[in-house]
């Protein structure tokens, strides 16, 4: 039997299983910790930092940190909330995110997080980075203006024999997502759909599937991401 | 007590936010009991005739004229409100920010599929406002005090916001009203 571990999140005592991460333990106990680069069921990378919590006084990413007895975790403190807002605002100004024209609007995790934290305008000036759109493959469009470099596509969309369709090219602010030209030609409908679904923003788009759901019926139209994720 | 004075303008926007103001329908009759309109496309007053309490800005800044009007509003209004996505983050006009300006102008005036411009004239007259390198949100040009999100903001939200501004109360936004599209 799994060993039980007692931890506290925002002062509330919860019991979780040994080997679980903070995000998993919180979700099982109905507590929402925001995630963006992390996708349930895959190895976490802890790169976006939105799940930052304070564990016994230290900042740690909740998606990569496994729980231990006696963890006292701050998740909803004003300090953590402010930190998360800064991360979201940084992502908004470092890309070119025009929600009214985006196919993913209403189903976008970045937008849903901005709604969750009630971000009106970013406190930082926009960078207006020039990024190229790649629509050359038969099934997908890469709208790099919206990419947050979470690598979800790199980590989850692979051929049956384990080859990557996606990769990151370049370093620093020149880093960009690319799609293997040859493999993309043989990509199945299902894989293309999965790539679009796994993209948390509107960067990977499956051709001819944009704006399918009308306003009002999209994932985060009626309920905040904290309610959608923790039922 | 005098009624609060309101002014509105549309910069680089589509007038959709103003249409959404009109979408408060019969509540407009209540609104004009509560507030007085000054410079605005709604009453067609072209210049400020008195100090204004609340200036409402639709659209971002895509040319020198937009900047001029925005500063004119800031100088004449106690409170400035950005109304809608274009004012808040550039919105649809800002989609050109991902394309170099020269390319945009060439596409519009020389190379566009429906363009007939045999003399290859590009707009270049001192009467015309200068196009900015990017489309900027209003808060990057002047101080903006409040924001009403949406594309366009829902009429109910505009009504609530105006009512709360006129009566000086704090508005708590409902989740469903807080949208970028």
Short mmCIF file of C-alpha atoms in Angstrom, two decimals:
data_model
loop_
_atom_site.label_atom_id
_atom_site.label_comp_id
_atom_site.label_asym_id
_atom_site.label_seq_id
_atom_site.Cartn_x
_atom_site.Cartn_y
_atom_site.Cartn_z
CA UNK A 1 0.00 0.00 0.00
CA UNK A 2 1.16 3.55 -0.74
CA UNK A 3 2.59 5.34 2.27
CA UNK A 4 0.53 8.35 3.36
CA UNK A 5 2.20 11.67 3.91
CA UNK A 6 0.80 14.62 5.83
CA UNK A 7 1.40 18.09 4.39
CA UNK A 8 -0.19 21.51 4.78
CA UNK A 9 -1.28 23.80 1.94
CA UNK A 10 -2.19 27.33 3.03
CA UNK A 11 -2.61 26.04 6.59
CA UNK A 12 -5.01 23.25 5.60
CA UNK A 13 -3.80 19.78 6.50
CA UNK A 14 -4.07 17.20 3.69
CA UNK A 15 -3.04 13.60 3.31
CA UNK A 16 -1.28 12.54 0.10
CA UNK A 17 0.63 9.56 -1.22
CA UNK A 18 4.38 9.19 -1.14
CA UNK A 19 5.90 9.87 -4.57
CA UNK A 20 3.26 12.43 -5.59
CA UNK A 21 4.28 15.90 -6.63
CA UNK A 22 2.81 18.95 -4.89
CA UNK A 23 0.59 19.59 -7.94
CA UNK A 24 -0.75 16.02 -7.90
CA UNK A 25 -1.34 16.01 -4.13
CA UNK A 26 -3.12 19.38 -4.31
CA UNK A 27 -5.35 18.31 -7.21
CA UNK A 28 -6.37 15.10 -5.46
CA UNK A 29 -7.42 17.19 -2.48
CA UNK A 30 -9.37 19.73 -4.53
CA UNK A 31 -6.78 22.50 -4.31
CA UNK A 32 -5.87 24.38 -7.48
CA UNK A 33 -2.24 25.15 -8.26
CA UNK A 34 -1.89 26.78 -11.69
CA UNK A 35 0.21 25.01 -14.34
CA UNK A 36 1.08 26.02 -17.88
CA UNK A 37 4.06 24.05 -19.21
CA UNK A 38 3.03 20.96 -17.27
CA UNK A 39 0.59 18.45 -18.69
CA UNK A 40 -0.90 15.70 -16.53
CA UNK A 41 0.76 12.34 -17.09
CA UNK A 42 4.07 13.52 -18.55
CA UNK A 43 7.42 14.15 -16.89
CA UNK A 44 7.26 17.73 -15.55
CA UNK A 45 9.87 20.22 -16.71
CA UNK A 46 9.21 23.12 -14.35
CA UNK A 47 10.12 25.68 -16.99
CA UNK A 48 7.26 28.20 -16.91
CA UNK A 49 7.40 28.73 -13.11
CA UNK A 50 3.68 29.55 -12.84
CA UNK A 51 3.21 26.74 -10.27
CA UNK A 52 5.75 28.36 -7.94
CA UNK A 53 4.81 27.81 -4.28
CA UNK A 54 6.69 28.50 -1.08
CA UNK A 55 7.68 25.32 0.76
CA UNK A 56 8.92 25.90 4.30
CA UNK A 57 9.99 29.40 3.25
CA UNK A 58 11.62 28.52 -0.10
CA UNK A 59 10.28 28.99 -3.62
CA UNK A 60 9.87 25.69 -5.49
CA UNK A 61 7.96 24.61 -8.58
CA UNK A 62 5.01 22.50 -7.47
CA UNK A 63 4.96 20.38 -10.65
CA UNK A 64 8.49 19.03 -10.14
CA UNK A 65 8.73 18.84 -6.34
CA UNK A 66 7.76 15.59 -4.65
CA UNK A 67 6.03 15.87 -1.29
CA UNK A 68 7.66 15.06 2.01
CA UNK A 69 6.29 14.79 5.52
CA UNK A 70 6.01 18.14 7.21
CA UNK A 71 5.88 20.27 4.04
CA UNK A 72 4.15 23.55 4.82
CA UNK A 73 3.17 25.03 1.49
CA UNK A 74 2.04 28.56 0.67
CA UNK A 75 -0.07 28.62 -2.50
CA UNK A 76 -2.53 31.47 -2.23
CA UNK A 77 -0.53 34.13 -0.40
CA UNK A 78 -0.37 37.71 -1.77
CA UNK A 79 3.36 37.20 -2.44
CA UNK A 80 2.81 34.08 -4.59
CA UNK A 81 -0.15 35.65 -6.41
CA UNK A 82 1.95 38.68 -7.28
CA UNK A 83 4.78 36.45 -8.54
CA UNK A 84 2.36 34.51 -10.76
CA UNK A 85 0.91 37.74 -12.14
CA UNK A 86 4.41 38.91 -13.05
CA UNK A 87 5.08 35.63 -14.89
CA UNK A 88 1.83 35.88 -16.87
CA UNK A 89 2.41 39.54 -17.72
CA UNK A 90 5.97 38.76 -18.84
CA UNK A 91 4.63 36.07 -21.19
CA UNK A 92 2.06 38.50 -22.62
CA UNK A 93 4.62 41.23 -23.41
CA UNK A 94 7.31 38.88 -24.74
CA UNK A 95 5.00 37.40 -27.38
CA UNK A 96 2.40 38.98 -29.65
CA UNK A 97 -0.89 37.84 -28.14
CA UNK A 98 -3.95 39.33 -29.85
CA UNK A 99 -6.80 37.48 -28.19
CA UNK A 100 -9.72 38.81 -30.32
CA UNK A 101 -8.13 37.35 -33.47
CA UNK A 102 -6.87 34.07 -31.97
CA UNK A 103 -8.35 30.68 -32.84
CA UNK A 104 -7.55 29.41 -29.35
CA UNK A 105 -9.25 32.29 -27.50
CA UNK A 106 -11.55 30.85 -24.82
CA UNK A 107 -9.61 27.58 -24.80
CA UNK A 108 -6.19 29.09 -24.08
CA UNK A 109 -4.45 28.38 -20.78
CA UNK A 110 -2.38 31.59 -20.84
CA UNK A 111 -5.56 33.64 -21.34
CA UNK A 112 -7.43 31.62 -18.69
CA UNK A 113 -4.62 32.28 -16.21
CA UNK A 114 -4.80 35.99 -16.99
CA UNK A 115 -8.56 35.84 -16.30
CA UNK A 116 -7.93 33.87 -13.10
CA UNK A 117 -5.54 36.55 -11.83
CA UNK A 118 -7.62 39.42 -13.28
CA UNK A 119 -4.84 40.96 -15.33
CA UNK A 120 -6.07 44.12 -17.03
CA UNK A 121 -2.84 45.27 -18.63
CA UNK A 122 0.74 44.06 -18.25
CA UNK A 123 2.92 46.29 -16.06
CA UNK A 124 5.79 45.88 -18.56
CA UNK A 125 6.05 47.50 -22.01
CA UNK A 126 5.42 45.27 -25.02
CA UNK A 127 8.55 44.01 -26.80
CA UNK A 128 6.91 43.62 -30.25
CA UNK A 129 9.22 40.81 -31.26
CA UNK A 130 9.16 39.88 -34.95
CA UNK A 131 8.37 36.18 -35.30
CA UNK A 132 7.69 34.13 -38.40
CA UNK A 133 4.55 32.11 -39.00
CA UNK A 134 5.11 28.71 -40.62
CA UNK A 135 2.11 27.30 -42.49
CA UNK A 136 4.11 25.08 -44.83
CA UNK A 137 3.11 21.70 -43.43
CA UNK A 138 -0.09 20.04 -44.73
CA UNK A 139 -1.99 19.85 -41.43
CA UNK A 140 -0.52 22.39 -39.01
CA UNK A 141 0.19 26.10 -38.71
CA UNK A 142 2.89 27.32 -36.33
CA UNK A 143 1.80 30.79 -35.15
CA UNK A 144 5.04 31.59 -33.33
CA UNK A 145 3.82 35.01 -32.16
CA UNK A 146 1.87 33.10 -29.52
CA UNK A 147 4.47 30.49 -28.56
CA UNK A 148 5.52 30.43 -24.89
CA UNK A 149 8.23 27.75 -25.42
CA UNK A 150 6.65 25.33 -22.94
CA UNK A 151 7.87 22.37 -25.04
CA UNK A 152 4.64 20.47 -24.48
CA UNK A 153 4.60 19.61 -28.20
CA UNK A 154 8.23 18.50 -28.16
CA UNK A 155 7.63 16.30 -25.15
CA UNK A 156 4.31 14.72 -26.12
CA UNK A 157 3.89 14.51 -29.90
CA UNK A 158 6.03 11.72 -31.29
CA UNK A 159 5.87 9.16 -34.07
CA UNK A 160 4.97 5.57 -33.19
CA UNK A 161 8.67 4.70 -33.15
CA UNK A 162 9.46 7.59 -30.82
CA UNK A 163 10.79 10.29 -33.17
CA UNK A 164 10.05 13.94 -32.38
CA UNK A 165 7.86 15.96 -34.74
CA UNK A 166 8.71 19.19 -32.94
CA UNK A 167 11.94 20.74 -31.69
CA UNK A 168 13.28 24.03 -30.37
CA UNK A 169 15.73 25.76 -32.67
CA UNK A 170 18.11 28.49 -31.45
CA UNK A 171 18.81 29.92 -28.02
CA UNK A 172 17.58 32.76 -25.82
CA UNK A 173 15.17 35.20 -27.45
CA UNK A 174 15.90 33.60 -30.82
CA UNK A 175 14.59 30.21 -29.66
CA UNK A 176 11.65 29.08 -31.78
CA UNK A 177 9.55 26.02 -32.31
CA UNK A 178 10.10 24.06 -35.52
CA UNK A 179 8.32 21.12 -37.11
CA UNK A 180 10.14 18.31 -38.95
CA UNK A 181 9.25 18.88 -42.60
CA UNK A 182 9.38 15.23 -43.67
CA UNK A 183 7.62 13.76 -40.63
CA UNK A 184 4.92 16.46 -40.84
CA UNK A 185 3.90 15.16 -44.29
CA UNK A 186 2.93 11.80 -42.81
CA UNK A 187 1.31 13.14 -39.63
CA UNK A 188 -2.09 11.58 -38.91
CA UNK A 189 -5.27 13.61 -38.27
CA UNK A 190 -5.30 12.40 -34.66
CA UNK A 191 -1.70 13.43 -34.00
CA UNK A 192 -2.29 16.85 -35.57
CA UNK A 193 -5.38 17.34 -33.40
CA UNK A 194 -3.48 16.22 -30.32
CA UNK A 195 -0.67 18.69 -31.11
CA UNK A 196 -3.21 21.54 -31.22
CA UNK A 197 -4.89 20.36 -28.01
CA UNK A 198 -1.64 19.96 -26.11
CA UNK A 199 -0.47 23.45 -27.08
CA UNK A 200 -1.58 25.62 -24.11
CA UNK A 201 -1.75 28.74 -26.32
CA UNK A 202 -2.68 29.40 -29.95
CA UNK A 203 0.70 28.54 -31.47
CA UNK A 204 0.02 25.09 -32.93
CA UNK A 205 -3.16 25.22 -34.98
CA UNK A 206 -4.66 22.40 -36.96
CA UNK A 207 -5.72 23.74 -40.33
CA UNK A 208 -9.48 24.20 -40.86
CA UNK A 209 -10.39 23.70 -37.20
CA UNK A 210 -10.19 27.25 -35.83
CA UNK A 211 -13.21 28.94 -34.21
CA UNK A 212 -15.27 25.71 -34.17
CA UNK A 213 -16.90 26.41 -30.81
CA UNK A 214 -18.87 29.65 -30.57
CA UNK A 215 -18.27 32.24 -27.83
CA UNK A 216 -20.07 31.07 -24.71
CA UNK A 217 -19.36 27.36 -25.25
CA UNK A 218 -15.58 27.42 -25.00
CA UNK A 219 -13.66 25.84 -22.15
CA UNK A 220 -13.04 28.90 -19.99
CA UNK A 221 -16.01 31.07 -21.02
CA UNK A 222 -18.22 30.39 -18.02
CA UNK A 223 -15.88 28.97 -15.40
CA UNK A 224 -12.41 30.01 -14.32
CA UNK A 225 -9.50 27.63 -14.92
CA UNK A 226 -9.31 26.92 -11.17
CA UNK A 227 -12.84 25.50 -11.31
CA UNK A 228 -12.36 23.67 -14.64
CA UNK A 229 -9.18 21.97 -13.40
CA UNK A 230 -10.34 21.04 -9.89
CA UNK A 231 -13.81 19.55 -9.93
CA UNK B 1 -24.70 68.70 -7.45
CA UNK B 2 -23.67 69.02 -11.07
CA UNK B 3 -23.88 65.92 -13.24
CA UNK B 4 -20.54 64.24 -14.01
CA UNK B 5 -19.35 65.15 -17.50
CA UNK B 6 -18.34 62.36 -19.92
CA UNK B 7 -16.40 62.54 -23.19
CA UNK B 8 -15.65 59.69 -25.58
CA UNK B 9 -13.49 59.15 -28.65
CA UNK B 10 -12.49 56.39 -31.05
CA UNK B 11 -8.79 56.21 -32.01
CA UNK B 12 -7.45 53.17 -33.90
CA UNK B 13 -10.58 51.11 -33.32
CA UNK B 14 -13.57 49.92 -35.33
CA UNK B 15 -16.25 51.91 -33.44
CA UNK B 16 -17.48 48.55 -32.12
CA UNK B 17 -16.98 49.73 -28.53
CA UNK B 18 -19.10 52.79 -29.24
CA UNK B 19 -21.73 50.50 -30.76
CA UNK B 20 -21.58 48.52 -27.53
CA UNK B 21 -22.19 51.77 -25.58
CA UNK B 22 -25.31 52.26 -27.72
CA UNK B 23 -26.26 48.64 -26.94
CA UNK B 24 -27.25 49.69 -23.42
CA UNK B 25 -30.46 50.57 -25.33
CA UNK B 26 -33.21 52.18 -23.25
CA UNK B 27 -30.82 52.57 -20.31
CA UNK B 28 -29.33 55.44 -22.35
CA UNK B 29 -32.31 57.52 -21.16
CA UNK B 30 -31.30 56.76 -17.57
CA UNK B 31 -27.69 57.51 -18.39
CA UNK B 32 -28.37 61.03 -19.68
CA UNK B 33 -30.26 61.75 -16.47
CA UNK B 34 -27.14 60.79 -14.54
CA UNK B 35 -24.37 62.26 -16.69
CA UNK B 36 -23.76 64.99 -19.23
CA UNK B 37 -21.96 64.24 -22.51
CA UNK B 38 -19.32 66.62 -23.83
CA UNK B 39 -16.91 65.95 -26.74
CA UNK B 40 -18.04 62.65 -28.25
CA UNK B 41 -19.14 61.10 -31.55
CA UNK B 42 -22.43 60.38 -29.77
CA UNK B 43 -23.47 64.06 -29.59
CA UNK B 44 -21.02 65.26 -32.27
CA UNK B 45 -19.39 67.90 -30.03
CA UNK B 46 -15.95 68.34 -31.64
CA UNK B 47 -13.95 70.16 -28.95
CA UNK B 48 -14.03 70.24 -25.16
CA UNK B 49 -16.28 73.05 -23.95
CA UNK B 50 -15.70 72.46 -20.23
CA UNK B 51 -13.56 70.32 -17.90
CA UNK B 52 -14.55 66.67 -18.18
CA UNK B 53 -14.76 64.15 -15.35
CA UNK B 54 -14.50 60.91 -17.32
CA UNK B 55 -12.90 60.44 -20.75
CA UNK B 56 -13.56 57.11 -22.45
CA UNK B 57 -11.07 55.97 -25.08
CA UNK B 58 -11.80 53.35 -27.70
CA UNK B 59 -8.89 52.11 -29.85
CA UNK B 60 -5.12 52.22 -29.54
CA UNK B 61 -2.65 54.61 -31.20
CA UNK B 62 -1.60 53.87 -34.78
CA UNK B 63 -0.75 57.41 -35.96
CA UNK B 64 0.26 60.89 -34.77
CA UNK B 65 -3.36 62.08 -34.79
CA UNK B 66 -4.32 59.33 -32.29
CA UNK B 67 -1.50 60.44 -29.97
CA UNK B 68 -2.57 64.08 -30.27
CA UNK B 69 -6.22 63.27 -29.42
CA UNK B 70 -5.23 60.97 -26.55
CA UNK B 71 -3.04 63.68 -24.99
CA UNK B 72 -5.84 66.23 -25.57
CA UNK B 73 -8.16 63.91 -23.62
CA UNK B 74 -5.61 63.40 -20.84
CA UNK B 75 -5.22 67.19 -20.49
CA UNK B 76 -8.97 67.76 -20.29
CA UNK B 77 -10.28 64.74 -18.35
CA UNK B 78 -9.88 64.00 -14.65
CA UNK B 79 -10.26 60.25 -15.21
CA UNK B 80 -9.33 58.36 -18.39
CA UNK B 81 -10.80 54.96 -19.15
CA UNK B 82 -9.50 52.54 -21.82
CA UNK B 83 -12.54 50.85 -23.34
CA UNK B 84 -11.96 47.50 -25.05
CA UNK B 85 -9.05 45.44 -26.30
CA UNK B 86 -7.67 47.92 -28.88
CA UNK B 87 -7.25 50.65 -26.27
CA UNK B 88 -5.88 48.15 -23.74
CA UNK B 89 -3.41 46.23 -25.89
CA UNK B 90 -3.66 47.45 -29.48
CA UNK B 91 -6.23 44.86 -30.51
CA UNK B 92 -6.86 44.04 -34.16
CA UNK B 93 -4.96 47.04 -35.63
CA UNK B 94 -1.94 45.81 -33.64
CA UNK B 95 -1.89 42.66 -35.77
CA UNK B 96 0.22 44.76 -38.14
CA UNK B 97 2.88 44.95 -35.41
CA UNK B 98 4.13 41.56 -36.55
CA UNK B 99 4.74 42.88 -40.08
CA UNK B 100 7.34 45.57 -40.89
CA UNK B 101 5.67 48.95 -41.62
CA UNK B 102 7.19 49.23 -45.09
CA UNK B 103 5.70 45.89 -46.05
CA UNK B 104 2.26 46.97 -44.76
CA UNK B 105 2.32 50.20 -46.77
CA UNK B 106 3.49 48.43 -49.94
CA UNK B 107 0.76 45.81 -49.57
CA UNK B 108 -1.92 48.48 -49.03
CA UNK B 109 -0.89 50.97 -51.72
CA UNK B 110 1.19 49.08 -54.31
CA UNK B 111 0.99 45.30 -54.27
CA UNK B 112 -2.47 44.45 -52.89
CA UNK B 113 -4.58 42.28 -55.25
CA UNK B 114 -7.32 44.95 -55.49
CA UNK B 115 -4.96 47.94 -55.64
CA UNK B 116 -5.04 50.24 -58.68
CA UNK B 117 -2.26 52.80 -58.26
CA UNK B 118 -0.52 53.21 -61.62
CA UNK B 119 1.42 56.32 -60.57
CA UNK B 120 2.62 54.40 -57.50
CA UNK B 121 1.70 57.23 -55.12
CA UNK B 122 2.21 56.59 -51.43
CA UNK B 123 0.34 58.77 -48.90
CA UNK B 124 2.76 61.58 -48.12
CA UNK B 125 1.07 64.90 -47.40
CA UNK B 126 1.62 67.14 -44.42
CA UNK B 127 -2.17 67.15 -43.87
CA UNK B 128 -2.08 63.41 -43.22
CA UNK B 129 -1.14 62.02 -39.82
CA UNK B 130 2.15 60.11 -39.71
CA UNK B 131 1.76 56.36 -39.28
CA UNK B 132 3.58 55.05 -36.21
CA UNK B 133 6.06 52.16 -36.39
CA UNK B 134 3.72 50.06 -34.20
CA UNK B 135 0.19 50.27 -32.86
CA UNK B 136 0.49 51.17 -29.18
CA UNK B 137 -1.95 50.60 -26.32
CA UNK B 138 -3.13 53.86 -24.73
CA UNK B 139 -1.48 53.21 -21.36
CA UNK B 140 1.94 53.22 -23.04
CA UNK B 141 1.30 56.82 -24.22
CA UNK B 142 -0.51 58.49 -21.28
CA UNK B 143 -1.63 57.47 -17.81
CA UNK B 144 -4.88 55.50 -17.94
CA UNK B 145 -6.88 55.23 -14.72
CA UNK B 146 -9.35 52.42 -15.46
CA UNK B 147 -9.83 49.63 -17.99
CA UNK B 148 -12.98 47.99 -19.33
CA UNK B 149 -12.00 44.73 -21.08
CA UNK B 150 -13.73 43.00 -24.00
CA UNK B 151 -13.92 43.01 -27.80
CA UNK B 152 -16.21 44.79 -27.53
CA UNK B 153 -16.91 45.09 -23.79
CA UNK B 154 -20.42 43.75 -23.14
CA UNK B 155 -23.06 46.51 -22.99
CA UNK B 156 -24.02 45.43 -19.45
CA UNK B 157 -20.42 45.81 -18.35
CA UNK B 158 -20.20 49.30 -19.89
CA UNK B 159 -23.45 50.26 -18.14
CA UNK B 160 -22.21 48.92 -14.79
CA UNK B 161 -18.85 50.64 -15.20
CA UNK B 162 -20.44 54.00 -16.12
CA UNK B 163 -22.93 53.72 -13.26
CA UNK B 164 -20.19 52.95 -10.75
CA UNK B 165 -18.00 55.76 -12.09
CA UNK B 166 -20.90 58.24 -11.94
CA UNK B 167 -21.77 57.24 -8.38
CA UNK B 168 -18.17 56.77 -7.23
CA UNK B 169 -18.61 53.12 -6.21
CA UNK B 170 -16.13 50.28 -6.69
CA UNK B 171 -17.05 47.74 -9.37
CA UNK B 172 -16.33 44.05 -8.81
CA UNK B 173 -16.08 42.38 -12.22
CA UNK B 174 -17.93 39.09 -12.68
CA UNK B 175 -15.83 36.27 -14.19
CA UNK B 176 -18.02 36.09 -17.28
CA UNK B 177 -17.67 39.83 -17.93
CA UNK B 178 -13.89 39.76 -17.76
CA UNK B 179 -12.92 38.74 -21.29
CA UNK B 180 -10.29 39.78 -23.82
CA UNK B 181 -12.53 38.90 -26.79
#
